[in-house]
Each structure stands twice: as C-alpha cells, then as structure tokens.
Amino acid sequence: MPVARPLSRRQLLFGGQPGTPALRPPWALDERAFLAACTQCRACVERCPQQVLVLHRDGYPRFDPVAGECTFCGDCVDACQSGALQMRNGQPAWQQIAEVGEACLCRSGVVCGSCREICPESALHFERGRIAAPRVDADRCSGCGACVSVCPSAALSVRAQVQEAIA
Ligand code: SF4
Ligand code: SF4
Ligand code: SF4
C-alpha cells in the first residue's frame, strides 16, 4: 500500500496548485485530517459509478467536475476503509460552489441555457428579459458539477469554499 508523503504548507492549502484549493471527494475530512488519513489506496476512485474521482499526481483523490456530476450516491464513502471519507451527522458532503467565468456565451450576447437545463437544484438564475450570464444561487448549489461539462464554452467551474487555516 502506498505511504503518504509529508506535504508542504502550500500543498496543504492548495493541493499543490497555487491559488486552487483541491476539490476532494464528497464527505472528506477537513483538508489536514484528510491528508493524514487517506492512504492513497484509490478505492474511492475505482468505486465511483460516475467516474468523477481521479487520482491526482500527488497520489490523493480529487473530484473532477469536468468528468461529470456527483450524484451523492455515497459509494466512495462506503469504499473508503481509512476514514478519510465519512458521513457524519449533519455534515454536508462538501463546501463548494459553481462559478460562472468570463467565457460564458451570454456575456457575448449569445442565448444559452445549457447549465440551467441540467442543474438538478435549479441553482442557476438568468435575469428575465436580458441576455446576461447566469447567477449561482449559493443557497441551492450543491457543488455537484453537473453544469461544468455541459457548458459549450467551458465557462463554469466548481470552487472549494473553505480552506483549513494552518498556523
Ligand atoms: S458520491 Fe457517488 S458519484 Fe459522488 S464521488 Fe462518491 S461515488 Fe462518485
Ligand atoms: S478510499 Fe479513502 S483512503 Fe483510499 S484513496 Fe480514497 S479517500 Fe484515500
Ligand atoms: S454545481 Fe450542480 S447544483 Fe451547482 S449550479 Fe452546477 S449543476 Fe447546479
């Protein structure tokens, strides 16, 4: 079984990519605890029926919304024997939200509603009567990633909302 390597402070904060907190599988522990617990066994990656989990080059699993939607089936948690993924009472699957970038076709006056059509939470709102980029309703967005891969201009992404403070 692979042995986890000690990570730098930057890796702990950003998963190795400056400015980009890593998107972990759903129900992952807080970042520091996750990195300590995960044995890099890749069981979650192999179990995910949606194939939205990938093993990053640092050896740890990540959620990749470009690959598709997390349906919150919980199979990855069931597969994880290390405790790195755990459904705890009252805890949400994760703290992450969709973001609409500059490439949104609506910003160029093109009518497009692909993301709104696929969003299972009705979390993308367009202003009535205007061609404008959609607004993400933070109270509704589950961070599932369904909107990301359907965007014809790759304008959507999912961003982690919390980072663990490291002294
Ligand atoms: S909850 Fe299900 S769909 Fe989502 S990452 Fe885990 S196994 Fe994949
Ligand atoms: S199943 Fe658990 S221990 Fe194995 S790679 Fe996934 S998160 Fe890490
Ligand atoms: S991440 Fe999921 S819930 Fe959030 S806006 Fe996209 S499709 Fe809707």
GROMACS .gro file of N, CA, C and O in nm, residues 23 51-52 63-70 72 94 96-101 103-105 112-121 123-124 134 136 141-160:
model
  224
   23LEU      N    1  -1.029   2.005  -0.487
   23LEU     CA    2  -1.166   1.955  -0.468
   23LEU      C    3  -1.152   1.809  -0.428
   23LEU      O    4  -1.105   1.726  -0.504
   51GLN      N    5  -1.751   0.805  -1.232
   51GLN     CA    6  -1.611   0.825  -1.272
   51GLN      C    7  -1.571   0.972  -1.264
   51GLN      O    8  -1.507   1.025  -1.356
   52VAL      N    9  -1.613   1.034  -1.155
   52VAL     CA   10  -1.579   1.175  -1.137
   52VAL      C   11  -1.467   1.195  -1.034
   52VAL      O   12  -1.434   1.308  -1.000
   63PHE      N   13  -1.208   1.534  -0.678
   63PHE     CA   14  -1.330   1.539  -0.758
   63PHE      C   15  -1.300   1.622  -0.882
   63PHE      O   16  -1.245   1.732  -0.874
   64ASP      N   17  -1.337   1.569  -0.998
   64ASP     CA   18  -1.314   1.640  -1.124
   64ASP      C   19  -1.448   1.668  -1.191
   64ASP      O   20  -1.502   1.582  -1.261
   65PRO      N   21  -1.503   1.787  -1.173
   65PRO     CA   22  -1.635   1.816  -1.231
   65PRO      C   23  -1.635   1.817  -1.382
   65PRO      O   24  -1.741   1.804  -1.443
   66VAL      N   25  -1.519   1.831  -1.444
   66VAL     CA   26  -1.513   1.825  -1.591
   66VAL      C   27  -1.553   1.685  -1.637
   66VAL      O   28  -1.604   1.666  -1.748
   67ALA      N   29  -1.533   1.586  -1.552
   67ALA     CA   30  -1.566   1.447  -1.587
   67ALA      C   31  -1.715   1.417  -1.573
   67ALA      O   32  -1.765   1.320  -1.628
   68GLY      N   33  -1.788   1.501  -1.499
   68GLY     CA   34  -1.931   1.477  -1.485
   68GLY      C   35  -1.985   1.519  -1.350
   68GLY      O   36  -1.922   1.595  -1.276
   69GLU      N   37  -2.099   1.462  -1.318
   69GLU     CA   38  -2.175   1.503  -1.199
   69GLU      C   39  -2.160   1.403  -1.085
   69GLU      O   40  -2.171   1.283  -1.106
   70CYS      N   41  -2.140   1.454  -0.966
   70CYS     CA   42  -2.150   1.370  -0.847
   70CYS      C   43  -2.298   1.359  -0.811
   70CYS      O   44  -2.365   1.461  -0.793
   72PHE      N   45  -2.399   1.204  -0.539
   72PHE     CA   46  -2.404   1.187  -0.393
   72PHE      C   47  -2.456   1.048  -0.355
   72PHE      O   48  -2.531   1.033  -0.259
   94TRP      N   49  -1.979   1.853   0.115
   94TRP     CA   50  -1.861   1.938   0.095
   94TRP      C   51  -1.904   2.084   0.094
   94TRP      O   52  -2.024   2.113   0.095
   96GLN      N   53  -1.853   2.355  -0.150
   96GLN     CA   54  -1.805   2.404  -0.280
   96GLN      C   55  -1.923   2.451  -0.363
   96GLN      O   56  -2.037   2.411  -0.340
   97ILE      N   57  -1.891   2.536  -0.458
   97ILE     CA   58  -1.998   2.604  -0.532
   97ILE      C   59  -1.953   2.628  -0.676
   97ILE      O   60  -1.834   2.642  -0.703
   98ALA      N   61  -2.052   2.631  -0.766
   98ALA     CA   62  -2.022   2.660  -0.906
   98ALA      C   63  -1.990   2.808  -0.924
   98ALA      O   64  -2.042   2.893  -0.851
   99GLU      N   65  -1.906   2.835  -1.023
   99GLU     CA   66  -1.872   2.973  -1.059
   99GLU      C   67  -1.887   2.990  -1.208
   99GLU      O   68  -1.851   2.901  -1.286
  100VAL      N   69  -1.938   3.106  -1.249
  100VAL     CA   70  -1.954   3.135  -1.391
  100VAL      C   71  -1.843   3.230  -1.433
  100VAL      O   72  -1.830   3.340  -1.377
  101GLY      N   73  -1.763   3.189  -1.529
  101GLY     CA   74  -1.648   3.270  -1.570
  101GLY      C   75  -1.678   3.362  -1.687
  101GLY      O   76  -1.789   3.367  -1.740
  103ALA      N   77  -1.596   3.344  -1.988
  103ALA     CA   78  -1.621   3.282  -2.119
  103ALA      C   79  -1.768   3.251  -2.144
  103ALA      O   80  -1.804   3.207  -2.255
  104CYS      N   81  -1.855   3.275  -2.046
  104CYS     CA   82  -1.998   3.247  -2.065
  104CYS      C   83  -2.049   3.314  -2.192
  104CYS      O   84  -2.030   3.435  -2.211
  105LEU      N   85  -2.112   3.236  -2.278
  105LEU     CA   86  -2.158   3.288  -2.408
  105LEU      C   87  -2.254   3.404  -2.392
  105LEU      O   88  -2.261   3.493  -2.477
  112CYS      N   89  -2.793   3.110  -2.434
  112CYS     CA   90  -2.753   2.973  -2.395
  112CYS      C   91  -2.807   2.946  -2.256
  112CYS      O   92  -2.796   3.031  -2.168
  113GLY      N   93  -2.862   2.828  -2.237
  113GLY     CA   94  -2.912   2.793  -2.104
  113GLY      C   95  -2.879   2.650  -2.070
  113GLY      O   96  -2.950   2.587  -1.991
  114SER      N   97  -2.770   2.598  -2.128
  114SER     CA   98  -2.735   2.457  -2.108
  114SER      C   99  -2.718   2.423  -1.961
  114SER      O  100  -2.762   2.318  -1.914
  115CYS      N  101  -2.654   2.512  -1.889
  115CYS     CA  102  -2.628   2.484  -1.747
  115CYS      C  103  -2.758   2.483  -1.667
  115CYS      O  104  -2.778   2.399  -1.580
  116ARG      N  105  -2.843   2.577  -1.696
  116ARG     CA  106  -2.969   2.585  -1.622
  116ARG      C  107  -3.052   2.459  -1.646
  116ARG      O  108  -3.115   2.405  -1.554
  117GLU      N  109  -3.050   2.411  -1.770
  117GLU     CA  110  -3.131   2.294  -1.802
  117GLU      C  111  -3.086   2.170  -1.727
  117GLU      O  112  -3.167   2.087  -1.688
  118ILE      N  113  -2.957   2.158  -1.705
  118ILE     CA  114  -2.909   2.034  -1.643
  118ILE      C  115  -2.901   2.042  -1.491
  118ILE      O  116  -2.895   1.938  -1.422
  119CYS      N  117  -2.904   2.161  -1.436
  119CYS     CA  118  -2.883   2.176  -1.291
  119CYS      C  119  -2.995   2.108  -1.212
  119CYS      O  120  -3.111   2.148  -1.220
  120PRO      N  121  -2.962   2.007  -1.131
  120PRO     CA  122  -3.067   1.936  -1.057
  120PRO      C  123  -3.124   2.016  -0.940
  120PRO      O  124  -3.225   1.978  -0.883
  121GLU      N  125  -3.059   2.126  -0.906
  121GLU     CA  126  -3.103   2.206  -0.791
  121GLU      C  127  -3.168   2.338  -0.831
  121GLU      O  128  -3.200   2.420  -0.745
  123ALA      N  129  -3.030   2.593  -0.948
  123ALA     CA  130  -2.947   2.692  -0.878
  123ALA      C  131  -2.891   2.800  -0.970
  123ALA      O  132  -2.818   2.888  -0.924
  124LEU      N  133  -2.922   2.791  -1.099
  124LEU     CA  134  -2.869   2.891  -1.192
  124LEU      C  135  -2.983   2.979  -1.240
  124LEU      O  136  -3.082   2.930  -1.296
  134PRO      N  137  -2.556   3.371  -1.614
  134PRO     CA  138  -2.638   3.326  -1.502
  134PRO      C  139  -2.573   3.358  -1.368
  134PRO      O  140  -2.452   3.370  -1.357
  136VAL      N  141  -2.527   3.221  -0.978
  136VAL     CA  142  -2.534   3.097  -0.900
  136VAL      C  143  -2.599   3.127  -0.765
  136VAL      O  144  -2.554   3.215  -0.691
  141CYS      N  145  -2.702   2.574  -0.467
  141CYS     CA  146  -2.597   2.498  -0.537
  141CYS      C  147  -2.535   2.394  -0.444
  141CYS      O  148  -2.490   2.425  -0.334
  142SER      N  149  -2.531   2.270  -0.494
  142SER     CA  150  -2.474   2.160  -0.415
  142SER      C  151  -2.329   2.132  -0.451
  142SER      O  152  -2.266   2.044  -0.391
  143GLY      N  153  -2.277   2.203  -0.552
  143GLY     CA  154  -2.141   2.177  -0.597
  143GLY      C  155  -2.126   2.047  -0.672
  143GLY      O  156  -2.015   1.994  -0.685
  144CYS      N  157  -2.237   1.996  -0.725
  144CYS     CA  158  -2.236   1.863  -0.788
  144CYS      C  159  -2.156   1.857  -0.917
  144CYS      O  160  -2.116   1.750  -0.961
  145GLY      N  161  -2.139   1.971  -0.982
  145GLY     CA  162  -2.058   1.975  -1.103
  145GLY      C  163  -2.131   1.944  -1.232
  145GLY      O  164  -2.070   1.947  -1.339
  146ALA      N  165  -2.259   1.916  -1.226
  146ALA     CA  166  -2.331   1.878  -1.348
  146ALA      C  167  -2.324   1.986  -1.455
  146ALA      O  168  -2.323   1.956  -1.575
  147CYS      N  169  -2.320   2.109  -1.414
  147CYS     CA  170  -2.321   2.220  -1.510
  147CYS      C  171  -2.187   2.236  -1.583
  147CYS      O  172  -2.182   2.295  -1.692
  148VAL      N  173  -2.080   2.188  -1.526
  148VAL     CA  174  -1.946   2.218  -1.578
  148VAL      C  175  -1.923   2.158  -1.717
  148VAL      O  176  -1.883   2.228  -1.810
  149SER      N  177  -1.951   2.031  -1.731
  149SER     CA  178  -1.917   1.965  -1.858
  149SER      C  179  -2.014   1.998  -1.970
  149SER      O  180  -1.981   1.979  -2.087
  150VAL      N  181  -2.132   2.049  -1.939
  150VAL     CA  182  -2.228   2.079  -2.047
  150VAL      C  183  -2.207   2.219  -2.104
  150VAL      O  184  -2.263   2.250  -2.209
  151CYS      N  185  -2.128   2.300  -2.041
  151CYS     CA  186  -2.108   2.437  -2.091
  151CYS      C  187  -2.027   2.435  -2.219
  151CYS      O  188  -1.912   2.388  -2.220
  152PRO      N  189  -2.082   2.485  -2.329
  152PRO     CA  190  -2.011   2.479  -2.457
  152PRO      C  191  -1.886   2.567  -2.462
  152PRO      O  192  -1.801   2.548  -2.549
  153SER      N  193  -1.875   2.661  -2.371
  153SER     CA  194  -1.756   2.748  -2.373
  153SER      C  195  -1.668   2.728  -2.249
  153SER      O  196  -1.581   2.810  -2.222
  154ALA      N  197  -1.691   2.620  -2.179
  154ALA     CA  198  -1.609   2.586  -2.061
  154ALA      C  199  -1.600   2.704  -1.964
  154ALA      O  200  -1.494   2.731  -1.907
  155ALA      N  201  -1.712   2.770  -1.944
  155ALA     CA  202  -1.713   2.889  -1.857
  155ALA      C  203  -1.739   2.856  -1.712
  155ALA      O  204  -1.721   2.941  -1.626
  156LEU      N  205  -1.784   2.734  -1.686
  156LEU     CA  206  -1.822   2.700  -1.549
  156LEU      C  207  -1.713   2.619  -1.479
  156LEU      O  208  -1.644   2.538  -1.541
  157SER      N  209  -1.701   2.642  -1.353
  157SER     CA  210  -1.607   2.565  -1.272
  157SER      C  211  -1.669   2.547  -1.133
  157SER      O  212  -1.771   2.607  -1.102
  158VAL      N  213  -1.607   2.463  -1.054
  158VAL     CA  214  -1.652   2.444  -0.916
  158VAL      C  215  -1.535   2.483  -0.826
  158VAL      O  216  -1.421   2.444  -0.850
  159ARG      N  217  -1.564   2.559  -0.725
  159ARG     CA  218  -1.460   2.612  -0.637
  159ARG      C  219  -1.488   2.568  -0.493
  159ARG      O  220  -1.601   2.576  -0.446
  160ALA      N  221  -1.382   2.522  -0.425
  160ALA     CA  222  -1.396   2.492  -0.283
  160ALA      C  223  -1.412   2.622  -0.207
  160ALA      O  224  -1.345   2.721  -0.235
   0.00000   0.00000   0.00000
